[in-house]
Short mmCIF file of C-alpha atoms in Angstrom, two decimals:
data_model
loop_
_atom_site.label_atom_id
_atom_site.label_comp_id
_atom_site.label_asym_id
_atom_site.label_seq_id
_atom_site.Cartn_x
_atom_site.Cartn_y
_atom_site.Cartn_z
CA UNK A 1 65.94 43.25 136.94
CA UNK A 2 67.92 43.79 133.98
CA UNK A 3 68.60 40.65 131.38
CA UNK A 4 72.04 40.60 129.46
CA UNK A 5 71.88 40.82 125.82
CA UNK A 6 72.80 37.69 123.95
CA UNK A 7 75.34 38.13 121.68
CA UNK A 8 74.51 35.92 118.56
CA UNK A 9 76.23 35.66 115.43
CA UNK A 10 74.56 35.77 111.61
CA UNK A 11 75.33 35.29 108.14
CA UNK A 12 73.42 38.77 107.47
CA UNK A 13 73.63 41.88 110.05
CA UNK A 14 69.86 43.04 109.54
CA UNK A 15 68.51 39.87 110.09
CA UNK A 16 71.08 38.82 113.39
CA UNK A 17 69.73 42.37 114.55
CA UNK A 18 66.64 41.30 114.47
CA UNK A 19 67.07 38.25 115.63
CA UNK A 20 68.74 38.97 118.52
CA UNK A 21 66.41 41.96 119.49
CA UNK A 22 63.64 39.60 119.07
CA UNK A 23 65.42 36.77 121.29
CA UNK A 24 65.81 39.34 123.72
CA UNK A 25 62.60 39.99 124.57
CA UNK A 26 61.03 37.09 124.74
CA UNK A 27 60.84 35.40 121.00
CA UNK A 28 63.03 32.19 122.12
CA UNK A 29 62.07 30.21 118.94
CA UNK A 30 63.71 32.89 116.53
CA UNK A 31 66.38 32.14 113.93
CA UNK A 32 68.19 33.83 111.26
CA UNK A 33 66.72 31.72 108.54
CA UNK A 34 63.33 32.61 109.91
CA UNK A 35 63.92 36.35 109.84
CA UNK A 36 65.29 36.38 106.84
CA UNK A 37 62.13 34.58 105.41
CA UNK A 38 59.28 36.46 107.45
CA UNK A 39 60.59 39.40 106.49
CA UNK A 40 60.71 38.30 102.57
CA UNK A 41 64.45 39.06 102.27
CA UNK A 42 64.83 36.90 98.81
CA UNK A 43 64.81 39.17 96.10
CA UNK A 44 66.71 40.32 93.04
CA UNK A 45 67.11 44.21 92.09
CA UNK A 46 69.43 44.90 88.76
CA UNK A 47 68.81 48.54 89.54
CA UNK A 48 69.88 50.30 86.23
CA UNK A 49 71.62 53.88 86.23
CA UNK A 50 72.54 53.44 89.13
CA UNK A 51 76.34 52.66 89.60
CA UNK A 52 78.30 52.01 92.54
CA UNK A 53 81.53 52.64 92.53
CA UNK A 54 81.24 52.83 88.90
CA UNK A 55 80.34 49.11 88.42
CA UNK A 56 76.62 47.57 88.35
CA UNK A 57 74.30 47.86 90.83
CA UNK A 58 72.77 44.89 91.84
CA UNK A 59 70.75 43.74 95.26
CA UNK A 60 69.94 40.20 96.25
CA UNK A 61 67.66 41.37 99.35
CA UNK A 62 65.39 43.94 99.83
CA UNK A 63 65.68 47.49 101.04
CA UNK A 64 67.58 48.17 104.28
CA UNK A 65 64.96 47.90 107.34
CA UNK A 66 62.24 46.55 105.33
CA UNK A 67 63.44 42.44 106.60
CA UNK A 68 62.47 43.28 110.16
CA UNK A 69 59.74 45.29 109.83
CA UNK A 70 57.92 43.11 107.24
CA UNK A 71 58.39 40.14 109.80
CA UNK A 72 57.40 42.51 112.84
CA UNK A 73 54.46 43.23 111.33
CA UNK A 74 53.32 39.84 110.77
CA UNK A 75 54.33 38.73 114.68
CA UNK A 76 52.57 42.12 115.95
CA UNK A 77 55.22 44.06 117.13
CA UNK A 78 55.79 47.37 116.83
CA UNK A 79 59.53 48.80 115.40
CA UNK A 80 60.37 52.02 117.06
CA UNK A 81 62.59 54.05 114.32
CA UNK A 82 64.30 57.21 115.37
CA UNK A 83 66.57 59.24 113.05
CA UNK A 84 68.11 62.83 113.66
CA UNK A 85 69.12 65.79 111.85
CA UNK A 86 71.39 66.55 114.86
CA UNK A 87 74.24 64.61 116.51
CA UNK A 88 73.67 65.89 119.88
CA UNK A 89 70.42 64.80 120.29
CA UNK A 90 71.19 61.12 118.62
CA UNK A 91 73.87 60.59 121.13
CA UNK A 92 71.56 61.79 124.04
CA UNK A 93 68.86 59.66 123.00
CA UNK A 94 71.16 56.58 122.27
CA UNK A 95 72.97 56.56 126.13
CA UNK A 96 69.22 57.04 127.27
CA UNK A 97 68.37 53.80 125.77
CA UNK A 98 71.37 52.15 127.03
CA UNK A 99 70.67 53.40 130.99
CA UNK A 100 67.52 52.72 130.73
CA UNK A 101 69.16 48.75 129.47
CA UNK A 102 67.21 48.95 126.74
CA UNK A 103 69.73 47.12 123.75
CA UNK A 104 68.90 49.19 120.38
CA UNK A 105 69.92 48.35 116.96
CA UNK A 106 71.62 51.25 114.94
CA UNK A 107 72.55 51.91 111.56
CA UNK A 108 76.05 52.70 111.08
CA UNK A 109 78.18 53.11 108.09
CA UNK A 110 81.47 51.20 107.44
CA UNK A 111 83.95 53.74 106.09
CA UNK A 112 84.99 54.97 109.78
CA UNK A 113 84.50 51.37 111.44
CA UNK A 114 87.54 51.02 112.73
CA UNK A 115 87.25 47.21 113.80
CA UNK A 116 86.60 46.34 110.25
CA UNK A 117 89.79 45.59 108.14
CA UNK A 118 91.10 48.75 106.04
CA UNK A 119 90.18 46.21 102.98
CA UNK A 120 86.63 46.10 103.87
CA UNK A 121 86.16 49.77 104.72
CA UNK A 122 83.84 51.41 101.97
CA UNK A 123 81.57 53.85 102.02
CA UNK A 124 77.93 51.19 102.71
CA UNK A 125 76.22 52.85 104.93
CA UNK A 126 73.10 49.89 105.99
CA UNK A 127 75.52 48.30 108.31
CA UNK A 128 73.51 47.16 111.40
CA UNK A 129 74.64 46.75 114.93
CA UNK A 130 73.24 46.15 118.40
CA UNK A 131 74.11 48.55 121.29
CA UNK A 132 73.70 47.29 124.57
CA UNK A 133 75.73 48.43 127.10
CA UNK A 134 78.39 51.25 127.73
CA UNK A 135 81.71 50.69 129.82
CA UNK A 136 84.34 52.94 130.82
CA UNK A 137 83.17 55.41 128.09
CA UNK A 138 82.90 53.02 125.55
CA UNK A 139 79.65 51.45 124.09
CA UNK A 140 79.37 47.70 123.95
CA UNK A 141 78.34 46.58 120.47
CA UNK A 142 77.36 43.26 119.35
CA UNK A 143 77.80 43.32 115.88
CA UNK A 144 76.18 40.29 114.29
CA UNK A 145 78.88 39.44 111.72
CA UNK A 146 81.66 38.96 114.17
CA UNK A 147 82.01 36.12 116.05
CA UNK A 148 82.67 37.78 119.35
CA UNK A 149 80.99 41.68 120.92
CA UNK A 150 83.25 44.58 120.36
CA UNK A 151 83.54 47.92 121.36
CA UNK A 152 82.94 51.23 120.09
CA UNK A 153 84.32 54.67 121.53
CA UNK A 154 82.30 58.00 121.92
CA UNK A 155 83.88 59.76 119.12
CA UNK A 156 83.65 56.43 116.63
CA UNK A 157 80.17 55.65 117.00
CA UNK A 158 78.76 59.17 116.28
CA UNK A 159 80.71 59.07 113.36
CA UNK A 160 79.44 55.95 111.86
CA UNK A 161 76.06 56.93 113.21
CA UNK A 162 76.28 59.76 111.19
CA UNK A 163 77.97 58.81 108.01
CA UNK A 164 76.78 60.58 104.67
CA UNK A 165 76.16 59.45 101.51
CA UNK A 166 73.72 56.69 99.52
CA UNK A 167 71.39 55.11 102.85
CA UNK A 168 72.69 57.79 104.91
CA UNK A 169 71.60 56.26 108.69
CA UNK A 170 70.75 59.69 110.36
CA UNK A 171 71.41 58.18 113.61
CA UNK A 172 69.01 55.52 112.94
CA UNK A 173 68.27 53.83 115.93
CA UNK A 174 65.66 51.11 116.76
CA UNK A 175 63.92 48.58 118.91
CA UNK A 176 60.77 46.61 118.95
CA UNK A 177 58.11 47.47 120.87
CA UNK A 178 55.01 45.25 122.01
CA UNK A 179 56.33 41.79 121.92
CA UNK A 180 53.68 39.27 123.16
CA UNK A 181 54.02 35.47 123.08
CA UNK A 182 53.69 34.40 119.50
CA UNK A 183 50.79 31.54 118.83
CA UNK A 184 52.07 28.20 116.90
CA UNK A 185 48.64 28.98 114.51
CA UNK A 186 49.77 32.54 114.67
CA UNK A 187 53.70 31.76 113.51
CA UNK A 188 52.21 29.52 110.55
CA UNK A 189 50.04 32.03 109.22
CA UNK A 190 53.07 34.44 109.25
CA UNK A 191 54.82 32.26 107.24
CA UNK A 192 52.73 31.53 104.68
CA UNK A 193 51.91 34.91 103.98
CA UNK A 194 55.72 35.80 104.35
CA UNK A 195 56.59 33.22 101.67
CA UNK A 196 53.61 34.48 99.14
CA UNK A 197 54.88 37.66 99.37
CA UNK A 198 58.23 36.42 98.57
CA UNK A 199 57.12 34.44 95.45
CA UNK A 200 55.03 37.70 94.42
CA UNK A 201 57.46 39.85 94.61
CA UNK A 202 60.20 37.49 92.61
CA UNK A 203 57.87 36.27 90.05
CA UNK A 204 54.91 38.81 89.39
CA UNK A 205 56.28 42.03 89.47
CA UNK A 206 56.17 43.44 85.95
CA UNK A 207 59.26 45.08 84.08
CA UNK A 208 62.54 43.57 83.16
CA UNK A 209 64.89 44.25 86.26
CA UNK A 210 62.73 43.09 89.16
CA UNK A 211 62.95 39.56 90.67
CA UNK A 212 63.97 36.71 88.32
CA UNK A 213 63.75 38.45 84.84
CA UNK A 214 66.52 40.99 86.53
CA UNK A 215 68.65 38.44 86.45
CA UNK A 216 67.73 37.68 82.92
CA UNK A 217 68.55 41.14 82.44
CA UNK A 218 72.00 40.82 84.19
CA UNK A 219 72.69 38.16 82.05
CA UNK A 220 72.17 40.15 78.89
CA UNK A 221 74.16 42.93 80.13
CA UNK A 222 77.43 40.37 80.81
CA UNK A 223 77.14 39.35 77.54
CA UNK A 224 77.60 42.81 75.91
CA UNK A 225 80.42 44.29 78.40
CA UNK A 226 83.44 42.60 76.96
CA UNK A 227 82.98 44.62 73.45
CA UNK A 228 81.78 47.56 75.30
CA UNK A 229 83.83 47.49 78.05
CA UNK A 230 87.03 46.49 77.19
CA UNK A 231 88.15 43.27 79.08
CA UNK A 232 90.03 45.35 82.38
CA UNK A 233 86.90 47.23 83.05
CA UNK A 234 84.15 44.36 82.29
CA UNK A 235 86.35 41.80 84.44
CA UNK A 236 85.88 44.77 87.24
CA UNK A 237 82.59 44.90 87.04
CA UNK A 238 82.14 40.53 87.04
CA UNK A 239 84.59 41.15 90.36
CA UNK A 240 81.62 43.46 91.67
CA UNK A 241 79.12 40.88 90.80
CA UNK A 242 80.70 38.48 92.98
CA UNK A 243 80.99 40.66 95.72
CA UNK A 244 77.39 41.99 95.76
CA UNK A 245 76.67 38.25 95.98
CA UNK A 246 79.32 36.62 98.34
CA UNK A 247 80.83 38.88 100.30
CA UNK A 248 80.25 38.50 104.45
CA UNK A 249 76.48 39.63 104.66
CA UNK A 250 75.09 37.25 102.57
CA UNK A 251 75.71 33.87 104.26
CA UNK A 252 77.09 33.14 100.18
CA UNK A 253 75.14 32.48 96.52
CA UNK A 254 73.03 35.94 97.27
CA UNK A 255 71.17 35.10 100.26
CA UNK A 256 69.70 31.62 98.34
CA UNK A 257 71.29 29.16 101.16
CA UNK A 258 69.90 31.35 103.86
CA UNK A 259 66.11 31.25 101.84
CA UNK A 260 66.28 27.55 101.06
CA UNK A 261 67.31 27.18 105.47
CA UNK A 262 64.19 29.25 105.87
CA UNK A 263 62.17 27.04 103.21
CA UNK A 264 63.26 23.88 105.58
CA UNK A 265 62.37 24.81 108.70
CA UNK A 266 58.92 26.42 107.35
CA UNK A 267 58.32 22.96 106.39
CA UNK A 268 58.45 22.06 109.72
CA UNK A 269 56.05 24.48 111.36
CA UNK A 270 53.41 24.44 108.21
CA UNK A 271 54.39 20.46 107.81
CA UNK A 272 54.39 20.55 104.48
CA UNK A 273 56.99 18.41 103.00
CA UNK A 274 56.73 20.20 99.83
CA UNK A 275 58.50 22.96 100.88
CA UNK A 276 61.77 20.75 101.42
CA UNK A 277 61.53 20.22 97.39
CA UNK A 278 61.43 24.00 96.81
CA UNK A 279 63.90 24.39 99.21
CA UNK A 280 66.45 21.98 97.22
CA UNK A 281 65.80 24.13 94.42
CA UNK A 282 67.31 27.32 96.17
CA UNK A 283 69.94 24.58 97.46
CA UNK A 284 70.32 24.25 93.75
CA UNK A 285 70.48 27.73 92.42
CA UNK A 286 72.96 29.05 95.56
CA UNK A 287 75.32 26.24 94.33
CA UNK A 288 74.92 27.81 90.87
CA UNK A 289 75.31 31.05 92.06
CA UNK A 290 78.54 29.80 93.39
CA UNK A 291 79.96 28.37 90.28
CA UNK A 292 79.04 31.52 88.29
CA UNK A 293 81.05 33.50 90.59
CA UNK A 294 84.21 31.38 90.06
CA UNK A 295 83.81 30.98 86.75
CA UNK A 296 83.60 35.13 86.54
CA UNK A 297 86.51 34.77 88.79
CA UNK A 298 88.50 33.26 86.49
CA UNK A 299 87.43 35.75 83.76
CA UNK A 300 88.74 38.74 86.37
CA UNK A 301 91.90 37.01 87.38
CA UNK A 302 92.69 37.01 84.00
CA UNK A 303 93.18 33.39 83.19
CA UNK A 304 90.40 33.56 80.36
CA UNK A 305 89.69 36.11 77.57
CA UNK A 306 87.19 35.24 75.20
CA UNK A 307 83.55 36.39 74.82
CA UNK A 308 82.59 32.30 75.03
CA UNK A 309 83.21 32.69 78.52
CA UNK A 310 80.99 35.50 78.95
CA UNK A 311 78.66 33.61 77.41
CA UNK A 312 79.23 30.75 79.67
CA UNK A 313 78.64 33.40 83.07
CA UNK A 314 75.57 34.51 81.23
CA UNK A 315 74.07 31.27 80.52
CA UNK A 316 74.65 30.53 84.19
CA UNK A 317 72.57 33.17 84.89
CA UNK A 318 70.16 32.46 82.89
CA UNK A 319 69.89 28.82 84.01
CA UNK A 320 69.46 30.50 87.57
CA UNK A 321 66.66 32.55 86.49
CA UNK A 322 65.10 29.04 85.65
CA UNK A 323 65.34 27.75 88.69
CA UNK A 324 64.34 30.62 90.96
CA UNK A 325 61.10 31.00 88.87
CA UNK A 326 59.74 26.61 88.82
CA UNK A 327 61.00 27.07 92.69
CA UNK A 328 58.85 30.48 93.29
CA UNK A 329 56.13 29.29 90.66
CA UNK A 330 55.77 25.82 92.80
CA UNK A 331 55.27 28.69 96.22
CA UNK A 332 52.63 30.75 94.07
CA UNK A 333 50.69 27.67 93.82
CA UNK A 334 50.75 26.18 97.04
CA UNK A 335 48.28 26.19 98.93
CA UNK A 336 48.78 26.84 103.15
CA UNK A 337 45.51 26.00 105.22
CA UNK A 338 46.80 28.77 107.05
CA UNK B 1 76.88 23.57 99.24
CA UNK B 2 78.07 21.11 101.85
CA UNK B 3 79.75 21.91 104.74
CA UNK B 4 83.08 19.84 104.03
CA UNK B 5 83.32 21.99 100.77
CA UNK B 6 82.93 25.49 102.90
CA UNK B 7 86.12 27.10 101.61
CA UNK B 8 88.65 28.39 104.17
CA UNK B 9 91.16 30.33 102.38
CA UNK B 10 93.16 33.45 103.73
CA UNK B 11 91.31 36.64 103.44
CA UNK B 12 91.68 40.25 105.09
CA UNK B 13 88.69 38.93 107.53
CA UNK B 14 91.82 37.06 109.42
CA UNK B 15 92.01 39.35 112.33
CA UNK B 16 88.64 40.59 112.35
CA UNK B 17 86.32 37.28 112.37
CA UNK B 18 85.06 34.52 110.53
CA UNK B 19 82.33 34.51 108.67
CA UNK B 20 78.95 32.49 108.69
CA UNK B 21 77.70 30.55 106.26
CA UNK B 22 74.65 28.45 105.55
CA UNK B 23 75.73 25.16 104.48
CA UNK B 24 73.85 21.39 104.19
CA UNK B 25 75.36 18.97 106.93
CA UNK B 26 75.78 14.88 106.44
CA UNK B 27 72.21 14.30 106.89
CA UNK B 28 71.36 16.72 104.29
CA UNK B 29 69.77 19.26 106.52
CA UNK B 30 70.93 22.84 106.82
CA UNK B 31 73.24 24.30 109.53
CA UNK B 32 75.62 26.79 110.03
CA UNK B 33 79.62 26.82 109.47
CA UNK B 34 82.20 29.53 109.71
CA UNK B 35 84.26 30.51 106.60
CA UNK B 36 87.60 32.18 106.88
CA UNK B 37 87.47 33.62 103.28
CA UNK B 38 87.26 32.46 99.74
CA UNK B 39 89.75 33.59 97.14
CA UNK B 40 87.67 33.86 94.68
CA UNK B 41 86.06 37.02 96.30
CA UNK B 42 89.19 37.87 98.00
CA UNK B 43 90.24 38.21 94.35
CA UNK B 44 87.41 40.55 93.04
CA UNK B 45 88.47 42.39 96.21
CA UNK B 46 91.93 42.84 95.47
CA UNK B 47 91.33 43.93 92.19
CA UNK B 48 88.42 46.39 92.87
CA UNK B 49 91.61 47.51 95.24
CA UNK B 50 94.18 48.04 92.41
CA UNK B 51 91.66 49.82 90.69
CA UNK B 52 91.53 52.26 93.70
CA UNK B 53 95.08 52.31 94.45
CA UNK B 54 95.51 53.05 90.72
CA UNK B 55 92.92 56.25 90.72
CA UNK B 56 95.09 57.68 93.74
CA UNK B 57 98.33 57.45 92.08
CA UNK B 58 97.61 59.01 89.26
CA UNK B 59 95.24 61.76 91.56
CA UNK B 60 98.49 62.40 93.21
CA UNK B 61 100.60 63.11 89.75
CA UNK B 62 97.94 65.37 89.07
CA UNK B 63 98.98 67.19 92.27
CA UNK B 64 102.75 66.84 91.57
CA UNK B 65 101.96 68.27 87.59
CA UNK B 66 99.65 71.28 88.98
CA UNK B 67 97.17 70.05 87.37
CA UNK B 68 94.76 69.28 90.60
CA UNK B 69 94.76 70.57 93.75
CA UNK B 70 94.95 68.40 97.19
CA UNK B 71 91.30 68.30 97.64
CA UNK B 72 91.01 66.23 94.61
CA UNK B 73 93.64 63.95 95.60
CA UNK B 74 91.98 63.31 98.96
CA UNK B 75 89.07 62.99 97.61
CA UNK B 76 90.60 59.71 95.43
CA UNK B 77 92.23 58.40 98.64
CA UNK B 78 89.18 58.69 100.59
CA UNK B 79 86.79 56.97 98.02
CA UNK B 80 84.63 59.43 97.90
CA UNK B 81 83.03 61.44 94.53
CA UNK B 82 81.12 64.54 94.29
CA UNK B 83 78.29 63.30 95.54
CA UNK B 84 79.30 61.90 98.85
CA UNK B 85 82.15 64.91 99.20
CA UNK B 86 78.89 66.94 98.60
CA UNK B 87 77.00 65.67 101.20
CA UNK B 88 80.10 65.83 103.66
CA UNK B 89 80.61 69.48 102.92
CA UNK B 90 78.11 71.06 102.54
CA UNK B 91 79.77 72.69 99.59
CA UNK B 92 77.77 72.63 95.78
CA UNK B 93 79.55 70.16 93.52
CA UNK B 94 80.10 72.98 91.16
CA UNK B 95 82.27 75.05 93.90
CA UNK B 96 83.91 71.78 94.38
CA UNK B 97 85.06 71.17 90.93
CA UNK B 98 86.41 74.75 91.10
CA UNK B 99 88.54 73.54 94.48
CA UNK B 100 89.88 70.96 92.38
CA UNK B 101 91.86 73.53 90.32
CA UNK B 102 94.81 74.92 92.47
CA UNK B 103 95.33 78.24 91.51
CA UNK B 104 91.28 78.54 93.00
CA UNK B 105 92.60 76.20 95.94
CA UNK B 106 95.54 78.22 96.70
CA UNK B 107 93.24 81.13 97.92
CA UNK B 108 90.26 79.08 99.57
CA UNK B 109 89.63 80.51 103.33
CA UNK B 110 91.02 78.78 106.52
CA UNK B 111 86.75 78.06 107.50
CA UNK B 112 86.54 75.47 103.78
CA UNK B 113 89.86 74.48 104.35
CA UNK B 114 88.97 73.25 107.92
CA UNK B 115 85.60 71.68 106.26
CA UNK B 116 87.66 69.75 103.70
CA UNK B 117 89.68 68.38 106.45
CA UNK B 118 87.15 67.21 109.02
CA UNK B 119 85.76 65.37 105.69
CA UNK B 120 89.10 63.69 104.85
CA UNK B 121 90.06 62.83 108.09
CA UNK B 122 93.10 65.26 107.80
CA UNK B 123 94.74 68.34 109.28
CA UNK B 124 94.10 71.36 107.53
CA UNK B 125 98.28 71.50 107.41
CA UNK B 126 98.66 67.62 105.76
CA UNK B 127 95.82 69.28 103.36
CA UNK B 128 97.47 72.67 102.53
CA UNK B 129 100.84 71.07 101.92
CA UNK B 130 100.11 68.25 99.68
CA UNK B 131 102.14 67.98 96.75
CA UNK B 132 101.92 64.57 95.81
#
């Protein structure tokens, strides 16, 4: 008997991937928020020398694929990850999948997407989808940022399947494997460990650009750009700030509202109401996150021009940096009987 | 942020979808709520877009001054650089910088030619006879 794939709709398209994949075979209790924070998406990355399109480089999650298969791991399934050096052979093993009603996630870029607006159509190539049926020549695509499934033609999806460039996908495709019923003990011990990891990660890592000295970092490097920059090209690169952080994939302020949803309902399977604190605190910094962006908005629109209000961005930053470190600090410390 | 303050301005998302958001409800706990945009990313977006817009006009006076050839014009339009033209092609970036110049492009075979136009997404004619 074959089930139907549910389509379900997410703030971030690895994690509704994942998600729904999950859901699909079996995991019924499975949210975004919970993806997002087994798989210790929270993080903060000023990766230096690195430009894209010639502004800064900045990541508010970790790398592409590592969300669901840090939180497979800890549930005990098994990701299946296929890539290809040859199109024929990724489009053969993709309509396998499909016949066999097996949905599959795949990485596609977003230059050639054509249901994406023209606006939106750059060359990001960790775009994730699920694949679940084909019609009339066409593949049936949930794609977990749209509110509705879609459809993608022959011709369209090996393209986007095999887009070039920075994350190339290769024809990524992938499915877990091994999903058993998932014990209440078992699910609190995953998230303990999941939100240790997290606090590691943002907190102990040593060097200036990882976790919540990175944004210290990014904070020094606003402060510097008007003089360097000139004020067209620094108010560009404040626009690609903003973007990085709010555009559709990040459920807005970087991912922090989708950690501090994760931090709440942990509280409920560990109960611990300790963790709603902490979770106020991302609460806190997303809505500061927020007001940074608009205040660098109103740098890049042009209605201010004066290194104070650099400052101001930067100090925002800064302040963030605070928070994100007593909320991580308060995680390091607590202790899960887990 | 609260979901009565979830902003719901016009954005190119309009035909496309709305987006989701996490957002705190009455009661203080978190849910979910759909967005249809916020101008002050629509904003960055439209300027990152003038930017672009910008680099492909003055690509294309290049063309028109014989100072570039076409491939360096598409190359603007299609937001690409060296690296991801490289990667496209095939072709070394240093050969590419030489396609650039048009008396080089001028005698470039029909096979590159038909390369560079599978990568732009053009005819090999729309390509040749480019003069911005």
């Amino acid at each position: 008997m074959q089930k139907k794939y549910t389509h379900i709709q997410s703030a971030h398209c690895e994690n509704g991937v994942a998600t729904g994949l999950l859901k699909y075979h079996g995991m019924d209790f499975m949210t975004e928020p919970l993806m997002f924070g087994l798989g210790s998406g929270i993080f903060y990355f000023h990766i230096p020398f690195l430009q894209i399109n010639g502004g800064p480089a900045i990541t508010y999650r970790g790398m592409p694929g590592g969300i669901f298969s840090q939180a497979a791991k800890l549930l005990g399934v098994k990701v299946n990850r296929k890539k290809f050096s040859n199109e024929n052979d990724a489009y053969d093993y993709l309509n396998k999948q499909i016949q066999m009603g097996n949905p599959v996630g795949c990485q596609v870029g977003v230059f050639n997407l054509p249901y994406f607006p023209p606006e939106y159509r750059f060359h990001f190539n960790a775009h994730n989808i699920v694949v679940y049926g084909k019609e009339n020549g066409n593949y049936l695509v949930s794609d977990p940022v749209m509110e509705t499934v879609t459809t993608l033609s022959e011709a369209d999806m090996l393209k986007v399947r095999f887009a070039k460039g920075p994350l190339a996908p290769r024809g990524q495709v992938y499915y877990p494997e091994n999903v058993k019923p998932v014990s209440n003990e078992q699910l609190q011990k995953a998230i303990s460990k999941a939100i240790k990891r997290s606090a590691f990660e943002m907190i102990k890592v040593p060097g200036p650009i990882i976790g919540v000295t990175g944004i210290n970092y990014t904070a020094r490097q606003i402060r510097t750009w008007r003089d360097k920059l000139g004020v067209r090209k620094a108010g560009l690169y404040l626009g690609q700030i903003v973007r990085m952080q709010e555009e559709i994939g990040t459920g807005g302020g970087g991912f922090r509202f989708l950690y501090a949803a994760f931090l709440e309902q942990a509280s409920n399977y560990l109960s611990e109401e300790k963790l709603l604190k902490v979770s106020d605190d991302f609460t806190r910094a997303g809505d500061l996150w927020r007001t940074s962006a608009i205040q660098m908005g109103r740098i890049y629109k042009g209605r201010l021009d004066d290194q104070k209000y650099y400052n101001e961005c930067a100090d925002m930053l800064d302040e963030i940096a605070e928070i994100e470190k007593e909320g991580f600090t308060k995680l390091l410390k607590m202790k899960f009987d887990f | 942020m609260k979901k009565e303050n979830l902003p719901q301005d016009k954005s190119a998302l309009e035909n496309m979808t709305r987006e989701l958001c996490y957002v705190k409800n009455e009661d203080g706990k978190y849910t979910t709520g759909l967005s249809t945009g916020w101008n002050v990313k629509t904003e960055a977006l439209n300027n990152a877009w003038e930017d672009i817009n910008e680099r492909v006009k003055e690509a294309a006076l290049a063309v028109k001054n014989g100072v570039k050839s076409p491939v360096f014009y598409f190359m603007e339009l299609r937001l690409m650089d060296l690296h991801l033209l490289k990667s496209y092609t095939g072709f070394w970036r240093i050969n590419i910088k030489r396609h650039f110049k048009p008396s080089v492009f001028k005698n470039l075979s029909e096979k590159k030619l038909n390369i560079y136009a599978k990568a732009f997404d053009v005819s090999v004619n729309e390509l040749k006879t480019f003069k911005g």
